[in-house]
CSV table of C-alpha atoms in Angstrom, one decimal:
chain,number,residue,atom,x,y,z
A,1,MET,CA,106.5,69.0,97.0
A,2,THR,CA,107.3,72.6,97.2
A,3,ILE,CA,110.2,74.2,95.0
A,4,LEU,CA,111.3,76.2,97.9
A,5,SER,CA,113.5,75.5,100.6
A,6,ILE,CA,114.8,77.5,103.7
A,7,ALA,CA,117.7,75.4,104.1
A,8,ILE,CA,119.6,77.0,100.8
A,9,ASN,CA,120.7,80.4,100.3
A,10,ASN,CA,118.4,81.1,97.4
A,11,PRO,CA,114.9,79.5,98.2
A,12,LEU,CA,113.6,80.0,94.7
A,13,ILE,CA,116.1,77.6,93.1
A,14,ASP,CA,115.3,73.8,93.1
A,15,GLY,CA,118.3,72.8,90.7
A,16,ARG,CA,116.1,70.7,88.3
A,17,GLN,CA,116.3,73.3,85.4
A,18,SER,CA,119.3,73.7,83.0
A,19,GLU,CA,121.0,77.0,82.6
A,20,ARG,CA,119.5,77.5,79.6
A,21,ALA,CA,116.0,77.1,80.6
A,22,LEU,CA,116.5,79.3,83.4
A,23,LEU,CA,117.8,81.9,81.1
A,24,VAL,CA,114.6,81.5,78.9
A,25,ARG,CA,112.5,81.7,82.0
A,26,ARG,CA,114.2,84.9,83.1
A,27,GLY,CA,113.4,86.5,79.6
A,28,VAL,CA,110.0,85.3,79.6
A,29,GLN,CA,109.2,86.7,83.3
A,30,VAL,CA,110.7,89.9,82.2
A,31,LEU,CA,108.1,90.1,79.3
A,32,LEU,CA,105.3,89.1,81.4
A,33,SER,CA,106.0,91.3,84.0
A,34,GLU,CA,106.1,94.3,81.6
A,35,MET,CA,102.6,93.0,80.2
A,36,ARG,CA,101.6,93.7,84.1
A,37,GLN,CA,101.0,89.9,84.6
A,38,ALA,CA,101.9,88.0,87.7
A,39,VAL,CA,104.2,85.1,87.3
A,40,LEU,CA,104.8,81.9,89.3
A,41,PRO,CA,107.5,79.3,88.0
A,42,GLU,CA,107.0,75.7,88.5
A,43,LEU,CA,103.4,75.4,89.7
A,44,SER,CA,102.0,72.1,90.6
A,45,LEU,CA,98.6,71.4,89.3
A,46,SER,CA,95.7,69.3,90.2
A,47,SER,CA,96.5,66.7,87.5
A,48,GLY,CA,99.9,66.2,89.1
A,49,ARG,CA,101.7,68.0,86.4
A,50,ARG,CA,104.1,70.9,86.9
A,51,ALA,CA,103.8,74.0,84.8
A,52,ASP,CA,107.1,75.8,84.0
A,53,LEU,CA,105.5,79.0,84.1
A,54,VAL,CA,101.9,80.1,85.1
A,55,SER,CA,101.0,83.7,84.6
A,56,LEU,CA,97.9,85.7,85.8
A,57,SER,CA,96.9,88.9,83.8
A,58,GLU,CA,95.1,91.9,85.3
A,59,LYS,CA,91.7,90.5,84.0
A,60,GLY,CA,92.1,87.2,85.5
A,61,GLU,CA,93.4,85.2,82.3
A,62,LEU,CA,95.6,82.4,83.1
A,63,TRP,CA,98.5,81.6,80.7
A,64,ILE,CA,100.7,78.3,81.1
A,65,ILE,CA,104.3,78.6,79.1
A,66,GLU,CA,106.1,75.4,78.8
A,67,ILE,CA,109.7,76.1,78.2
A,68,LYS,CA,111.8,74.0,75.8
A,69,SER,CA,115.5,74.6,75.8
A,70,SER,CA,116.3,72.1,72.9
A,71,ILE,CA,114.6,70.1,70.1
A,72,GLU,CA,115.2,66.9,72.2
A,73,ASP,CA,113.8,68.5,75.2
A,74,PHE,CA,110.5,69.2,73.1
A,75,ARG,CA,110.7,65.7,71.5
A,76,VAL,CA,110.8,63.6,74.5
A,77,ASP,CA,108.1,65.7,76.2
A,78,ARG,CA,104.6,64.3,76.0
A,79,LYS,CA,103.0,65.9,79.0
A,80,TRP,CA,102.3,69.5,77.6
A,81,PRO,CA,99.0,68.7,76.0
A,82,ASP,CA,97.6,68.1,79.4
A,83,TYR,CA,98.3,71.7,80.2
A,84,ARG,CA,95.3,73.0,78.4
A,85,ALA,CA,92.9,71.7,80.9
A,86,HIS,CA,94.5,74.4,83.4
A,87,CYS,CA,94.9,77.5,81.5
A,88,ASP,CA,93.2,79.9,79.1
A,89,ARG,CA,95.9,80.0,76.6
A,90,LEU,CA,98.9,77.6,76.4
A,91,PHE,CA,102.6,78.9,75.0
A,92,PHE,CA,105.9,77.4,74.4
A,93,ALA,CA,109.1,79.6,75.1
A,94,THR,CA,112.4,78.9,73.7
A,95,HIS,CA,115.5,80.6,72.5
A,96,GLY,CA,116.9,81.6,69.2
A,97,GLU,CA,119.1,78.5,68.7
A,98,VAL,CA,115.9,76.0,68.6
A,99,PRO,CA,114.1,76.2,65.2
A,100,LEU,CA,110.6,77.6,65.8
A,101,ASP,CA,109.0,75.4,63.3
A,102,ILE,CA,109.0,72.3,65.9
A,103,PHE,CA,106.3,73.8,67.8
A,104,PRO,CA,102.6,73.2,67.2
A,105,GLU,CA,100.7,75.8,65.4
A,106,ASP,CA,97.7,75.6,67.9
A,107,CYS,CA,100.0,76.9,70.8
A,108,GLY,CA,101.4,80.3,71.3
A,109,LEU,CA,105.1,80.9,71.0
A,110,LEU,CA,107.6,83.2,72.9
A,111,LEU,CA,111.3,83.7,72.2
A,112,SER,CA,113.6,84.8,74.9
A,113,ASP,CA,117.1,85.9,75.0
A,114,GLY,CA,117.4,85.9,78.8
A,115,TYR,CA,117.0,89.8,79.1
A,116,GLY,CA,113.5,89.7,77.6
A,117,ALA,CA,111.2,88.0,75.0
A,118,HIS,CA,108.6,88.7,72.4
A,119,ILE,CA,105.4,86.8,71.3
A,120,VAL,CA,106.2,85.1,67.8
A,121,ARG,CA,102.7,83.6,68.0
A,122,ASP,CA,99.7,84.4,70.1
A,123,ALA,CA,98.0,81.4,71.6
A,124,PRO,CA,94.6,80.7,70.7
A,125,GLU,CA,92.0,81.2,73.9
A,126,HIS,CA,90.2,78.3,75.2
A,127,ARG,CA,88.4,79.7,78.3
A,128,LEU,CA,88.6,77.8,81.5
A,129,ALA,CA,85.2,76.4,82.9
A,130,PRO,CA,84.5,78.3,86.4
A,131,ALA,CA,85.2,75.7,88.7
A,132,THR,CA,88.4,75.1,87.1
A,133,ARG,CA,89.3,78.8,87.1
A,134,LYS,CA,88.6,79.1,90.8
A,135,SER,CA,90.7,76.1,91.6
A,136,MET,CA,93.6,77.6,89.8
A,137,MET,CA,93.2,80.9,91.1
A,138,LEU,CA,93.2,79.4,94.7
A,139,ASN,CA,96.2,77.3,93.5
A,140,PHE,CA,98.2,80.5,92.3
A,141,SER,CA,97.3,82.3,95.2
A,142,ARG,CA,98.2,80.1,97.9
A,143,THR,CA,101.3,79.1,96.3
A,144,ALA,CA,102.6,82.7,95.8
A,145,ALA,CA,101.9,83.5,99.6
A,146,GLN,CA,103.6,80.4,100.6
A,147,ARG,CA,106.6,81.2,98.5
A,148,LEU,CA,106.8,84.7,99.8
A,149,MET,CA,106.8,83.4,103.3
A,150,MET,CA,109.5,81.1,102.6
A,151,ALA,CA,111.6,83.7,101.1
A,152,GLU,CA,110.9,86.0,103.8
A,153,TRP,CA,112.2,83.3,106.3
A,154,ALA,CA,115.1,82.7,104.2
A,155,ALA,CA,116.1,86.4,104.0
A,156,SER,CA,115.7,86.8,107.9
A,157,ARG,CA,117.7,83.6,108.5
A,158,GLN,CA,120.6,85.0,106.3
A,159,SER,CA,120.5,88.5,108.0
A,160,VAL,CA,120.9,86.7,111.3
A,161,GLU,CA,123.9,84.5,109.9
A,162,SER,CA,125.6,87.6,108.9
């Protein structure tokens, strides 16, 4: 299921994320953009899971960033270890009101204030197998192209309605 809809005013908002999670996401997206990474939110993976953010570096390295907006959000989530099979580096991202010591040491950690973010702890590298990398790259690029088309359609629809 796509997270985009041409039936609403903003096709990039699907309504599943809390305001706090969207704020964390925005700050992380600013950081990753400054790092010259391409970023896609809510990317469906071949495992059936959906990653909060997936970024692609200029060198082709894939990062998955799992956003946690509260202690409870982290405690109830048992799916995040599955993301390791789909990325070169796995990070958690949160905000200043969540204690950082709850996050596993073997994952990277990003701290966001909604306007930017910084890397508290770098993620260890675990390189993807070539076939998995190819699959992820195709998924990333096809999803990005589909979302761009949907955003263009929504923008043209809005201009016709104005």
